[in-house]
Coordinates of C-alpha atoms and ligand atoms in Angstrom, one line a residue:
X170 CA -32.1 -11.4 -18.6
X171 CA -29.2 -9.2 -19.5
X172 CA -25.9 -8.9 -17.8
X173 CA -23.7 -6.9 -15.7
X174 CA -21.0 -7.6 -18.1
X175 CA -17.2 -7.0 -17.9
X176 CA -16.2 -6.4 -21.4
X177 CA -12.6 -5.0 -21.3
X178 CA -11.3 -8.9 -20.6
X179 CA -10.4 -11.5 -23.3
X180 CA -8.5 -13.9 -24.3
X181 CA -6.5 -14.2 -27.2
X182 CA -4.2 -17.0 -28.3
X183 CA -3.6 -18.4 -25.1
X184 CA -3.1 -14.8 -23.5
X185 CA -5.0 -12.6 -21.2
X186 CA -5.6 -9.6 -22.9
X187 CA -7.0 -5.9 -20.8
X188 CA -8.9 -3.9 -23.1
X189 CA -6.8 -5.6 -25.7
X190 CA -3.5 -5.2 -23.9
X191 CA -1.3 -8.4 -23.3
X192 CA -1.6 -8.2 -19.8
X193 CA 1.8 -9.7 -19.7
X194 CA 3.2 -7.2 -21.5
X195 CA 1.3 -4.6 -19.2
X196 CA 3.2 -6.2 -16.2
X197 CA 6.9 -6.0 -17.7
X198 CA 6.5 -2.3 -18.7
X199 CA 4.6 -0.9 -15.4
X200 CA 5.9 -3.4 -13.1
X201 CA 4.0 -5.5 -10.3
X202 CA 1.7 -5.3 -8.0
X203 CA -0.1 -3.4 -10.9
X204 CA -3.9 -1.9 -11.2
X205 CA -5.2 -1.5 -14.3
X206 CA -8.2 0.7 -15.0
X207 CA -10.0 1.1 -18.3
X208 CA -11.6 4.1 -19.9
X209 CA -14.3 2.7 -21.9
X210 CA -15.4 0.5 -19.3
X211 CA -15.5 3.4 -16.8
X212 CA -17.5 5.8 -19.9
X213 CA -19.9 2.0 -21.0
X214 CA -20.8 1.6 -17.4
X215 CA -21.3 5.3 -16.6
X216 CA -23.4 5.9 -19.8
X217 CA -25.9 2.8 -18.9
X218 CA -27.2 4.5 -16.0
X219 CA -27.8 8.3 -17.7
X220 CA -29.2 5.9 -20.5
X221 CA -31.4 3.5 -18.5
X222 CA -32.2 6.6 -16.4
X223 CA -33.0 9.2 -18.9
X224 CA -36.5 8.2 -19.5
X225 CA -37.3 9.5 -15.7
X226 CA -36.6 12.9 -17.1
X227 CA -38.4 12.3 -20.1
X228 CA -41.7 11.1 -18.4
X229 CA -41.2 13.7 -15.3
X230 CA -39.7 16.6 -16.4
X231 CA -37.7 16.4 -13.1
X232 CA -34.1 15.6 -13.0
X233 CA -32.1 12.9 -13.0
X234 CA -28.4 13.1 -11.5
X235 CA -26.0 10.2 -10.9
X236 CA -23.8 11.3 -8.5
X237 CA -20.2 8.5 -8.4
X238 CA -19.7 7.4 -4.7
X239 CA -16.2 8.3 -4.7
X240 CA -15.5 6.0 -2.0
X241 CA -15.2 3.3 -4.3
X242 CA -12.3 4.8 -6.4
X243 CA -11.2 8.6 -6.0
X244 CA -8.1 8.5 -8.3
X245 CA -7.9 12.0 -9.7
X246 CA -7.7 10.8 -13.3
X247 CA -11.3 8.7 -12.4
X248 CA -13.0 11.3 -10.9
X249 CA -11.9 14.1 -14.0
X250 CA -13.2 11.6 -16.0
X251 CA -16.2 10.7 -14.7
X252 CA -16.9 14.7 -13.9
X253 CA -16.0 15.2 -17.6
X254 CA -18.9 12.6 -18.6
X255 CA -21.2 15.1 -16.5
X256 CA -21.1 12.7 -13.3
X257 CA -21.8 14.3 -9.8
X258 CA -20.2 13.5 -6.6
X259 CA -21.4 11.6 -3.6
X260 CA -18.8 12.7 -0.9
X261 CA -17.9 11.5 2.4
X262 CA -14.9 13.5 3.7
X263 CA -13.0 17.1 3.3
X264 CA -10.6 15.2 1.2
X265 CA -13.6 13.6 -1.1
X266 CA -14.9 17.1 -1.5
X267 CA -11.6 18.4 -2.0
X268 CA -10.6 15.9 -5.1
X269 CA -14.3 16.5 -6.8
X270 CA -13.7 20.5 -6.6
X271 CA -10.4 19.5 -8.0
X272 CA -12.1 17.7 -10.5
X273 CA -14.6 20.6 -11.5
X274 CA -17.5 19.0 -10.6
X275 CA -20.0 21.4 -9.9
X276 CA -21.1 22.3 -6.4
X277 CA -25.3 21.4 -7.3
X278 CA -23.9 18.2 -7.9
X279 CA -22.1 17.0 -5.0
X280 CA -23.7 15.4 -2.0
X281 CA -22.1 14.8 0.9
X282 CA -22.5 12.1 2.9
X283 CA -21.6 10.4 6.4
X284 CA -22.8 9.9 10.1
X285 CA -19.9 11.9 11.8
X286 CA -19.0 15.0 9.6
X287 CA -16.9 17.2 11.5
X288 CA -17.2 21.2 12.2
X289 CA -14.2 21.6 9.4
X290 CA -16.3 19.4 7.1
X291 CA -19.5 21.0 7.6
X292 CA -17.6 24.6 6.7
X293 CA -16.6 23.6 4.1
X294 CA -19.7 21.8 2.5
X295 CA -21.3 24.8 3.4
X296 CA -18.9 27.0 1.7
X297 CA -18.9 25.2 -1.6
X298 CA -22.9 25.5 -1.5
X299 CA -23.0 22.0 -2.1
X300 CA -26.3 20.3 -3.4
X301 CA -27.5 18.7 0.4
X302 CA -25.4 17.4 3.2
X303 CA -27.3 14.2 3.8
X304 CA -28.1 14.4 7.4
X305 CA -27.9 11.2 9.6
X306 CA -28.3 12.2 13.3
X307 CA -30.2 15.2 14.9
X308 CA -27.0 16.2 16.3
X309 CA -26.0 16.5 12.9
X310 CA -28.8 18.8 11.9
X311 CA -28.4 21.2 14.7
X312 CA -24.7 21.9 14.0
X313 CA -25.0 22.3 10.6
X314 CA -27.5 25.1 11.9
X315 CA -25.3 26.9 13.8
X316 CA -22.4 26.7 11.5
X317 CA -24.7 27.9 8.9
X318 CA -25.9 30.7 11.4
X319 CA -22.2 32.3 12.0
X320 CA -21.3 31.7 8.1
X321 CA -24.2 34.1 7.6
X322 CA -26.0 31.6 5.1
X323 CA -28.5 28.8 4.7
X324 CA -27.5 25.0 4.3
X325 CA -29.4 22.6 2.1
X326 CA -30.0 19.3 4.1
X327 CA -31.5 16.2 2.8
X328 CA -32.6 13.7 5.9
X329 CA -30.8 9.9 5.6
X330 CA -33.8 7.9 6.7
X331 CA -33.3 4.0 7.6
X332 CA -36.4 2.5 6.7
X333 CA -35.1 -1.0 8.4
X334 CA -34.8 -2.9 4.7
X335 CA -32.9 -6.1 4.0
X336 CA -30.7 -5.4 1.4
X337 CA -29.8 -9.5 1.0
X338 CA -25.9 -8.7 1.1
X339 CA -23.2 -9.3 3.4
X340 CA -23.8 -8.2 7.1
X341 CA -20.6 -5.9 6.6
X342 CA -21.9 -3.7 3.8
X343 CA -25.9 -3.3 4.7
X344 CA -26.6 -0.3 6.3
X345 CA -30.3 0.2 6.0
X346 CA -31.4 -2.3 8.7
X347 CA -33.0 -0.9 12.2
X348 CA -29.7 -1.9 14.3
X349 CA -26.9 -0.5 11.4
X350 CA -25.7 2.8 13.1
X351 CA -26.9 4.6 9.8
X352 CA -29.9 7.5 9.4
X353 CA -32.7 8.2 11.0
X354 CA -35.1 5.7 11.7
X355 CA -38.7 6.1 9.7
X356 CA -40.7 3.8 12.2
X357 CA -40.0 5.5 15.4
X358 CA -40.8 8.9 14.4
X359 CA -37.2 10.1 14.8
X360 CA -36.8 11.2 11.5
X361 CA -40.6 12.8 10.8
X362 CA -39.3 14.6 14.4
X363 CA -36.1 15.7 12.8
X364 CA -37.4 17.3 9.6
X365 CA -40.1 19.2 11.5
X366 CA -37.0 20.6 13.6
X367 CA -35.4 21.6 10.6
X368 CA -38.6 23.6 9.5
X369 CA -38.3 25.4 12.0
X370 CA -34.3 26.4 12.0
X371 CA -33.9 30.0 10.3
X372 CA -30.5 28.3 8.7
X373 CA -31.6 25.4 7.3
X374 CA -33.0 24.6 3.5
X375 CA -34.8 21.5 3.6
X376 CA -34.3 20.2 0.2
X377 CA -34.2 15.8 0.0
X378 CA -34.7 12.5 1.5
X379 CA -31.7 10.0 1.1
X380 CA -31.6 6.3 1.8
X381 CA -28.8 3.8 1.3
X382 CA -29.5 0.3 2.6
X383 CA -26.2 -1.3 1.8
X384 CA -23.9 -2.0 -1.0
X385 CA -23.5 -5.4 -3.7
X386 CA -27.2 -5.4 -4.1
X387 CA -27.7 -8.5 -6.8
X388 CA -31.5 -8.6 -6.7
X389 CA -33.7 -5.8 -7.4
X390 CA -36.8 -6.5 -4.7
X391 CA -34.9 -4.6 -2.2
X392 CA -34.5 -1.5 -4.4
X393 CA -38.6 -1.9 -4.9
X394 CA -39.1 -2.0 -1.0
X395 CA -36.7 1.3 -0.4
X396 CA -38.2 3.3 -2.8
X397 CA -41.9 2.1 -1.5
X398 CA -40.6 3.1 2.1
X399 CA -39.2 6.6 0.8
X400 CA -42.2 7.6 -1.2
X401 CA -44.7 6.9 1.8
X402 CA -42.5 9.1 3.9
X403 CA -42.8 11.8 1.5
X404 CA -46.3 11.2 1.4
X405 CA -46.4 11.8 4.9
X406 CA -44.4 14.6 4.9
X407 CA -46.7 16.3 2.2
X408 CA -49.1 16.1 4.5
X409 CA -47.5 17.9 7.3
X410 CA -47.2 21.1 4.6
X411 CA -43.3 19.9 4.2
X412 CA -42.9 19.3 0.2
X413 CA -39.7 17.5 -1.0
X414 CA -37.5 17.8 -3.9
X415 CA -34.4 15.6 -4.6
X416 CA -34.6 11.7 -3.6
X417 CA -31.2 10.0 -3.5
X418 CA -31.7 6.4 -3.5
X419 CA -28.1 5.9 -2.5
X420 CA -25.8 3.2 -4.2
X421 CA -26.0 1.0 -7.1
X422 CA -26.5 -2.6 -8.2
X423 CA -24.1 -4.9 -7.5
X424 CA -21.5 -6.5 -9.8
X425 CA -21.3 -10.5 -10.9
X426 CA -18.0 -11.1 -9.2
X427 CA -19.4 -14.8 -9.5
X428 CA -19.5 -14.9 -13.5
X429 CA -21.8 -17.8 -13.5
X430 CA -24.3 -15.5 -11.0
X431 CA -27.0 -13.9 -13.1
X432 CA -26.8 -9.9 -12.0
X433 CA -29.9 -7.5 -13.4
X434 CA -28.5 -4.6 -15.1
X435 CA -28.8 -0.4 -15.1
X436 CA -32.0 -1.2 -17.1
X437 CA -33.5 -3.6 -14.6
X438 CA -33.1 -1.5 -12.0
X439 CA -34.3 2.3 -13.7
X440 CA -37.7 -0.2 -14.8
X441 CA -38.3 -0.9 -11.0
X442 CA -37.1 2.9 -9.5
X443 CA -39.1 4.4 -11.5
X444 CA -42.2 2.6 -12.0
X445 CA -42.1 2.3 -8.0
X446 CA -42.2 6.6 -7.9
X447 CA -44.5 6.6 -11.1
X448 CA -47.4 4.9 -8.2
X449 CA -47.0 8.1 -6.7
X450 CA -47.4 10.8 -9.5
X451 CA -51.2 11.5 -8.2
X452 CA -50.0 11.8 -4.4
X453 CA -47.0 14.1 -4.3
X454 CA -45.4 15.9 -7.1
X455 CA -42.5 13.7 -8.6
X456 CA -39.3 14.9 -6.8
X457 CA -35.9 15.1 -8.6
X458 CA -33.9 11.7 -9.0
X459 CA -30.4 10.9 -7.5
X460 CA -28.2 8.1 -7.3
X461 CA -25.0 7.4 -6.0
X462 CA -23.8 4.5 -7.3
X463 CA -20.1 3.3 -7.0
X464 CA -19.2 0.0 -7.2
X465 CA -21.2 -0.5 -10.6
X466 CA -19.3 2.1 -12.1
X467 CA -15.5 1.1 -12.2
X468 CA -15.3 -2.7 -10.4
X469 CA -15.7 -4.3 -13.4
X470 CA -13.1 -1.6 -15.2
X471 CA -10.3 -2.7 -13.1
X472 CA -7.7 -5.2 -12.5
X473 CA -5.0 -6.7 -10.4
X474 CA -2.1 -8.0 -11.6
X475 CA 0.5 -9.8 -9.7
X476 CA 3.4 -12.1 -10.5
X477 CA 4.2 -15.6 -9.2
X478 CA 7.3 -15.4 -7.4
X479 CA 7.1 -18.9 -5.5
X480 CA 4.9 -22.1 -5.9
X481 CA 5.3 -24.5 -2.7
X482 CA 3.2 -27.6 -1.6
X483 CA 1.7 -28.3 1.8
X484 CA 0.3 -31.4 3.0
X485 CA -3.1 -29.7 2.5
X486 CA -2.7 -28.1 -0.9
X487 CA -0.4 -26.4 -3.8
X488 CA 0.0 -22.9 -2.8
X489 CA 0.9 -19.9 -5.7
X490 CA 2.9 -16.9 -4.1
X491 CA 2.3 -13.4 -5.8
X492 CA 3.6 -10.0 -5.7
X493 CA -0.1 -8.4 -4.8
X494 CA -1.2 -8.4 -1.4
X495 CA -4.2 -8.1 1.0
X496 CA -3.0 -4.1 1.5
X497 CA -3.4 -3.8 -2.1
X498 CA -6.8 -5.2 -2.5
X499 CA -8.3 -5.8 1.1
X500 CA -12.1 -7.4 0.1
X501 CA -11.4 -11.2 0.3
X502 CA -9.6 -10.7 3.5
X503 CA -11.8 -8.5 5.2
X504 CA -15.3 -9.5 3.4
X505 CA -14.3 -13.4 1.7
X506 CA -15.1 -11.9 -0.9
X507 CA -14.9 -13.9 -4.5
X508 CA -12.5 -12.4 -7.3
X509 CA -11.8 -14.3 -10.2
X510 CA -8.3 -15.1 -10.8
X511 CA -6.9 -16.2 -14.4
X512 CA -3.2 -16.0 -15.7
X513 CA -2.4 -14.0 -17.8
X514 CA -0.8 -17.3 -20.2
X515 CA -3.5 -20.0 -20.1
X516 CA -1.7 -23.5 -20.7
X517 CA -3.8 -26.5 -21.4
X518 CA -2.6 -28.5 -18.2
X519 CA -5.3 -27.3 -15.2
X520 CA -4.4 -27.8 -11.5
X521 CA -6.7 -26.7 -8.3
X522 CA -4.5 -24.1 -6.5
X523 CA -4.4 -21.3 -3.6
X524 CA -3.0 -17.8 -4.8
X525 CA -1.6 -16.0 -2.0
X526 CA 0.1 -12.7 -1.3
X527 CA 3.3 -12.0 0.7
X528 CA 2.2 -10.0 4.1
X529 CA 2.1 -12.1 7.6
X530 CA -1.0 -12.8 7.5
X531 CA -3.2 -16.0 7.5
X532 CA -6.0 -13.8 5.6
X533 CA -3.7 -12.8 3.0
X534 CA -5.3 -15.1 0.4
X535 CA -7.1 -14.1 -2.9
X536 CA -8.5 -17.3 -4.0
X537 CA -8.4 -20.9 -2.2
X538 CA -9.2 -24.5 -4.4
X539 CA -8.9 -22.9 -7.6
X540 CA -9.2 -25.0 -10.9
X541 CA -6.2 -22.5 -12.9
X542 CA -4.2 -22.8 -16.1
X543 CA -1.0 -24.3 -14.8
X544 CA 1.2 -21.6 -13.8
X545 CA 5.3 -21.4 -13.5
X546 CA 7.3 -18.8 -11.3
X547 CA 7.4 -15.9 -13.3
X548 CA 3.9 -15.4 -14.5
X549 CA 1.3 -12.7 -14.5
X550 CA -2.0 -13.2 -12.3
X551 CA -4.6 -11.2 -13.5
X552 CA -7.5 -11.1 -9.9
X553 CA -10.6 -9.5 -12.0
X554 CA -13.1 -6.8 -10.7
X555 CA -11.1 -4.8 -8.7
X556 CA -11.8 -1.4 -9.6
X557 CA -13.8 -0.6 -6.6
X558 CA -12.5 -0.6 -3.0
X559 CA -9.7 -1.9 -3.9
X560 CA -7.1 0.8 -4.4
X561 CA -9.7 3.5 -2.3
X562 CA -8.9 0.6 0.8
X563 CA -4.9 0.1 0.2
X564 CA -2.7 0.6 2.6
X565 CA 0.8 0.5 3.9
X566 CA 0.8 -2.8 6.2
X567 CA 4.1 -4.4 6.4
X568 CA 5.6 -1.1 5.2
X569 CA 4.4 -1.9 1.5
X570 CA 4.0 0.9 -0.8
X571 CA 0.5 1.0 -2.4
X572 CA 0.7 -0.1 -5.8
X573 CA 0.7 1.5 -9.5
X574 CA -1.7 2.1 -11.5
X575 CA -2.2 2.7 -14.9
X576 CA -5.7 3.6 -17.3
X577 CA -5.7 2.2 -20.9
X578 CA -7.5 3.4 -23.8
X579 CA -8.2 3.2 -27.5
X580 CA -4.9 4.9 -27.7
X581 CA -2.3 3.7 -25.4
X582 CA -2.0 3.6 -21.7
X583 CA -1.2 6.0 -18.7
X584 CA 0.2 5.9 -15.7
X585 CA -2.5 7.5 -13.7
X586 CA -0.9 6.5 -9.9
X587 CA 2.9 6.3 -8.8
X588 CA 3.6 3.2 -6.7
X589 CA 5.0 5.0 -3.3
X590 CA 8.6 4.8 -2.0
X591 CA 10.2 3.4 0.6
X592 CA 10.9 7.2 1.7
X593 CA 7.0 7.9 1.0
X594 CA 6.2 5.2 4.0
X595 CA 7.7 6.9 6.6
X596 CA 7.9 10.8 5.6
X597 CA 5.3 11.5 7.9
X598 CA 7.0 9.7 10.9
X599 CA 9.2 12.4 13.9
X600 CA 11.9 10.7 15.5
X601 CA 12.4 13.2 18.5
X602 CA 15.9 14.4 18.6
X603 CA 16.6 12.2 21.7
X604 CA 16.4 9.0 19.7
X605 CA 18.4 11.0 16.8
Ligands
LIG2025 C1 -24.2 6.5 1.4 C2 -23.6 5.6 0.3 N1 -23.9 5.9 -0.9 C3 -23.4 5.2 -2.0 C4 -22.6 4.1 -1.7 C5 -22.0 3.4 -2.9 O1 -22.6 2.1 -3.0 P1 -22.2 1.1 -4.2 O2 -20.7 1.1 -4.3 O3 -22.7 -0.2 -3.8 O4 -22.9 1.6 -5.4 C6 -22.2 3.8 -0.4 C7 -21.4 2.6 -0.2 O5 -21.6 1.8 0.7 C8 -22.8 4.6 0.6 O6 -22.4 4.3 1.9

């Protein structure tokens, strides 16, 4: 079994080092709260899905195009990066569309994606002759129409089917089960109904079928079912005269935020995809492949550090107070979800621990009963795997400004996000002139 693997960390001497940077060294020229992204990890994880992948267009002839969910991390410098690499976009907003136009990615590699695009949205997906808008209500379907009627043009439209699979994640981030609000559902015969609308509509290009059922996938049997579920409906749809061309498979693999937990990897999962659609090759003709995978592309590239500004004691345990804070990285407030922690100078002495941030909040916890390196007021915390919906979730409560964030490289390091002023938190507050 191979790993997931987070290479950029190691220690050295004692010392945590990022992609060989002392990460205390890191933290007393950027200051803290402090993200750190790397480069290679981004390019080593990005390249080991177009490697794992490339044998689909080998054996197909079709193609295959991995298009970053940009909802995991849309830092300009990221996305140029990624887009640089050849990388598509999966989209779920004007402003996600706007920063991959900004980052030249081209318009037959964006996808845009969401249950509640607006009429301004739709324009401007339309206008940018995107590759589909992945359509997830009739609703949906029949503006998209119309818009595309009084633009003069027609709008290419994949259908986001829910084909009610258990994705064996956290109830927060599935979304192909029969009662998540997402797509439309197989089973019922809302979508087959959908898609023969479309036929129909003089604006409309029907061009894919998309499916996400839910995000940290750590076990591949799911991915085996979805594309099972999405290849019969094509079937069926071949056999109403409707032939399909791209399938988006929607997200990635998960991450091992645990690192004891065994996590398949890219080559795991292009085995299973495509030997699933390679059962097919007699019954349709093989359709173009897409994925939109986020989290596996930059969690493991990115890091958190924070510095201890008080330890106290309770009756119940020894409590470390950093810098970083749940608006910084939201996940193990709002999900529980496991980070690991280390400092970034590991002393012999051990001691079980609770590293906390600094907002009013009881959730404002990163890590409870933690066996850590001893750690004095002063030093770094490095929380690990924090590249993905972490900064993309940050946000200003208790009048915090989001945090820095810099992206090394062979070659030095950049500062590739300002931390925001005090005057940034409230610029876009009016005080009317009576209360001036
Ligand atoms: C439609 C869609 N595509 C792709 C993704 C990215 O998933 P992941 O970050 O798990 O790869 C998501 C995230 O939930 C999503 O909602």
């Amino acid at each position: 079994m191979k790993f997931l693997g987070n290479d950029m960390i190691t220690i050295e001497n004692g010392v945590l080092k990022i992609d060989g940077y002392d990460g205390n060294k890191l933290a007393k020229e950027y200051g803290t709260p402090l993200y750190v992204m790397s480069e290679n990890q981004i390019i080593r994880n990005f390249k080991s899905y177009e490697d794992a992948f490339k044998k689909y267009v080998e054996e197909t002839g079709r193609e295959f195009i991995l298009c970053y969910a940009y909802k995991a991390n849309s830092n300009l410098a990221i996305t140029k990066l990624l887009s640089k690499l050849g990388c598509g976009a999966d989209v779920v907003s004007g402003g996600e569309l706007y920063i991959a136009k900004l980052s030249n990615v081209p318009s037959e590699k964006i996808v845009f994606n969401g249950n509640c695009k607006t009429k301004d949205e739709i324009i401007m997906g339309i206008e940018n002759n995107i590759r589909s808008f992945n359509v997830d209500s009739i609703g949906e379907l029949i503006l998209i129409n119309e818009i595309a009627k009084e633009i003069g043009t027609v709008a290419n439209v994949a259908f986001r089917i829910n084909p009610d699979v258990n994705p064996k994640t956290h109830p927060k981030i599935s979304t192909g089960l029969k009662n998540n609000k997402f797509g439309l559902d197989v089973q019922s015969g809302i979508a087959m109904r959908a898609i023969k609308m479309a036929k129909e509509m003089e604006n409309i290009n029907i061009v894919g079928i998309h499916c996400h059922i839910g995000s940290q996938l750590t076990d591949i049997s799911p991915f085996i079912e979805e594309t099972k579920k999405v290849m019969d409906f094509i079937v069926e749809l071949k056999n109403e005269g409707i032939e399909i061309e791209d399938v988006n498979l929607g997200g990635g693999l998960g991450v091992p935020y645990h690192k004891d937990k065994e996590i398949p990897n890219q080559y795991y999962l292009a085995d299973a995809i495509i030997g699933t659609i390679m059962e097919y090759k007699d019954k349709v003709d093989l359709p173009n492949l897409i994925l939109e995978p986020g989290r596996s592309v930059v969690a493991t590239a990115g890091v958190l550090l924070g510095k201890v500004h008080y330890i106290k004691e309770t009756p119940c345990a020894k409590w470390v107070m950093i810098d970083a804070g749940m608006n910084d990285m939201m996940r193990p407030a709002i999900y529980e979800a496991y980070h690991e922690i280390i400092p970034c100078v590991l002393r012999e002495e051990k001691e079980v621990v609770n590293i906390a941030g600094g907002l009013c909040e009881s959730s404002d916890v990163f890590g409870k009963n933690r066996k850590l390196p001893k750690v004095e007021v002063g030093d770094i915390i490095a929380i690990l795997d924090v590249g993905a919906y972490g900064i993309s979730m940050a946000n200003n409560y208790n009048a915090r400004g989001r945090p820095r964030m810099i992206l090394t490289r062979n070659r030095g390091h950049h500062i590739i996000r300002e931390r925001e002023t005090y005057g940034e938190l409230i610029a876009k507050d009016i005080v009317p002139d009576h209360l001036l």
